[in-house]
Amino acid sequence: MHLKMKLCGFFIAVMLTLGITSCNHLNEEIMCDNQEGKEVACGLEVTAVQMSCAGYGAFGNLYFLTDAGEYLQPWEMFPTFAPVQITAGKRYVIGYKTARRNNRYHDRSQCKLYDEKVEKATPIKLTCLSEAACGELEATVSDKRPVDGCLEFVLDNGERLLADISHLNIVLEDGERIRFSYVIADGIIPCGTRIPTVGKVARVKCVVRNKPL
């Protein structure tokens, strides 16, 4: 009797171990059953970000980035709301359920580049989607990266912010007028030196290009 109980416990432990291993496998195409169906109510603010060519989904290689640093891969949408134009750098309010990946986008042309952020992104089924405001702070882009690696946002009061937009994967032109919001965070400062150093940077949450007058 004791032998049967020990063998039963052993097999249960093996099955649990195999389940955990399969859940953590980065190349696994589908999510674990206990993760599928997790629901987040409408009201979560995120930023649209452009991923590498390895990304694909409902909006091509545009994903959503939460303020906590999690990448969400829009996989499908409930047909209960009108489509919204998604632009990298803008803020949106969403609700979602986690989803399974399937062959929905396998006919799309995409590169085979390995991208860890794409691999680890959570596929979601959107339940609501609307554009959110990006604050009222205005600035002029000062892009000196070809000279000293420095990208700054110059506020109208003359204050200069060292801007980190690397996570947004967008291109801003020198002299361009923008509206944006940010948080101060630790980051890499390459300005004025060949060796990158760590310091305080303005991590940009969203960017909206001002329309010319």
C-alpha atoms as one frame of an Amber mdcrd trajectory, in Angstrom:
protein
   0.000   0.000   0.000   2.773   2.395   0.974   4.628   1.506  -2.233   1.574
   2.363  -4.357   1.197   5.711  -2.586   4.872   6.535  -3.135   4.638   5.636
  -6.833   1.479   7.729  -7.203   3.181  10.715  -5.571   6.203  10.273  -7.822
   4.098  10.300 -11.014   2.155  13.372  -9.861   5.416  15.230  -9.202   6.730
  14.266 -12.655   3.548  15.479 -14.365   3.640  18.804 -12.504   7.293  19.296
 -13.447   6.562  18.605 -17.112   3.652  21.036 -17.017   5.762  23.831 -15.561
   8.526  23.174 -18.077   6.135  23.378 -21.025   4.634  26.615 -19.666   8.055
  28.259 -19.459   9.257  27.152 -22.900   9.790  30.367 -24.879   9.237  28.708
 -28.240   5.887  27.181 -27.241   3.223  28.429 -29.659   0.305  28.360 -27.241
  -0.173  29.505 -23.677  -0.753  27.278 -20.670  -4.403  26.525 -19.965  -4.285
  28.153 -16.534  -3.181  31.451 -18.136  -5.736  31.512 -20.913  -8.839  33.566
 -20.218  -7.343  35.928 -17.623  -9.413  39.095 -17.877  -8.478  42.736 -17.280
 -11.384  45.157 -17.113 -11.573  48.122 -19.451  -9.552  51.000 -18.014  -5.924
  49.909 -18.357  -3.784  52.679 -19.910  -1.061  51.500 -22.280   1.254  52.927
 -24.927   1.331  51.643 -28.503   4.863  50.609 -29.444   6.353  49.425 -32.699
   8.102  46.090 -32.410  10.701  44.550 -34.700   9.774  42.823 -37.955   9.428
  39.593 -35.953   6.238  40.911 -34.401   2.801  40.233 -35.855  -0.779  40.411
 -34.681  -4.058  42.272 -35.130  -2.180  45.558 -35.753   0.857  44.167 -37.528
   3.961  44.774 -35.407   2.259  47.348 -33.157   1.922  46.065 -29.597   0.838
  47.650 -26.324   3.270  48.378 -23.471   1.932  48.696 -19.929   3.412  51.100
 -17.392   4.674  48.020 -15.548   6.787  47.081 -18.595   4.675  44.176 -19.910
   4.272  43.787 -23.676   0.787  42.836 -24.867   0.295  41.377 -28.336  -3.174
  42.240 -29.765  -4.285  38.947 -31.279  -7.974  39.472 -31.898 -10.874  41.749
 -30.931 -14.442  41.289 -29.860 -16.615  42.670 -32.705 -18.518  44.945 -30.322
 -16.634  48.197 -30.854 -15.507  50.255 -33.822 -11.839  49.883 -34.843  -9.472
  52.601 -33.602  -6.444  53.817 -35.536  -3.343  52.650 -33.643  -0.239  54.851
 -33.827   3.105  54.119 -32.167   3.785  56.485 -29.294   0.144  57.240 -28.448
  -1.756  56.241 -25.308  -4.821  54.006 -25.286  -7.296  52.593 -22.800  -7.925
  48.888 -23.198  -9.549  45.873 -21.612  -8.666  42.323 -22.595  -8.689  38.605
 -22.042  -5.541  36.567 -22.513  -5.742  34.427 -25.644  -4.156  31.481 -27.413
  -1.944  31.931 -30.441  -3.057  29.997 -33.514  -2.414  30.063 -37.279  -4.375
  33.289 -37.771  -1.348  35.333 -38.943   0.968  32.659 -40.308   0.342  33.775
 -43.893   1.730  37.229 -43.168   5.169  38.104 -44.460   7.511  38.479 -41.492
  11.182  38.120 -40.776  12.649  35.243 -38.790  14.597  37.507 -36.436  14.538
  36.254 -32.847  13.152  38.977 -30.591  12.878  38.167 -26.893  10.299  40.920
 -26.320   8.100  39.472 -29.062   8.518  35.930 -27.745   7.569  36.920 -24.193
   4.652  39.208 -25.135   1.231  38.139 -23.877  -1.312  37.501 -26.674  -4.643
  39.149 -25.870  -8.190  39.437 -27.147  -9.260  43.075 -26.827 -12.607  43.714
 -25.170 -12.426  47.516 -25.396 -10.166  50.059 -27.044 -10.125  53.871 -27.085
  -7.518  56.594 -27.428  -6.344  58.363 -24.264  -4.915  61.848 -23.767  -1.144
  62.279 -23.719  -0.887  65.287 -21.406  -0.390  68.927 -22.314   3.389  69.286
 -21.958   4.919  70.660 -25.185   8.524  70.675 -26.321  10.867  70.948 -29.279
  12.988  67.933 -30.213  16.742  68.537 -30.073  18.373  65.525 -31.707  22.167
  65.635 -31.400  22.630  61.871 -31.468  24.781  61.990 -34.626  27.155  64.333
 -32.706  27.183  63.253 -29.056  24.456  60.617 -28.761  22.102  63.010 -27.016
  18.352  63.316 -27.587  16.725  66.145 -25.638  13.242  67.611 -25.372  13.433
  71.378 -24.871  10.449  72.712 -22.949   8.993  76.142 -23.665  10.480  77.457
 -20.380  13.973  76.466 -21.550  14.280  73.317 -19.440  15.998  70.453 -21.253
  15.061  66.835 -20.623  17.250  63.929 -21.667  14.617  61.770 -23.364  14.497
  57.988 -23.510  12.243  56.820 -26.360  14.074  53.577 -27.156  11.176  51.422
 -25.909   8.740  53.181 -28.288  10.810  52.450 -31.396   9.703  55.674 -33.114
  11.604  58.291 -35.104  11.498  61.982 -34.177  13.026  64.743 -36.289  15.288
  67.489 -34.951  13.223  70.657 -34.442   9.909  68.801 -34.435   7.217  70.088
 -32.067   5.638  67.450 -29.859   3.273  66.947 -26.932   4.301  64.247 -24.462
   4.306  62.869 -20.935   7.128  61.196 -19.035   8.469  59.820 -15.781  11.983
  60.275 -14.414  13.809  56.949 -14.267  17.284  55.434 -14.240  18.661  54.868
 -17.716  21.693  54.902 -19.976  23.141  58.354 -20.686  25.518  58.321 -23.675
  25.624  62.113 -24.011  29.050  63.718 -24.089  30.980  60.485 -23.622  31.955
  57.440 -25.650  31.222  55.151 -22.690  27.521  54.977 -21.710  26.843  55.873
 -18.082  23.788  55.330 -15.913  21.836  58.364 -14.742  18.414  59.981 -14.581
  16.493  60.233 -17.837  12.984  61.261 -18.839  11.389  57.952 -19.834   8.735
  59.039 -22.305   5.299  57.470 -21.815   3.729  58.838 -24.993   4.413  61.262
 -27.841   2.004  63.122 -30.098   3.322  65.158 -32.999   1.876  68.669 -33.080
   0.135  69.524 -36.301   1.704  72.471 -38.160  -0.226  75.735 -37.992
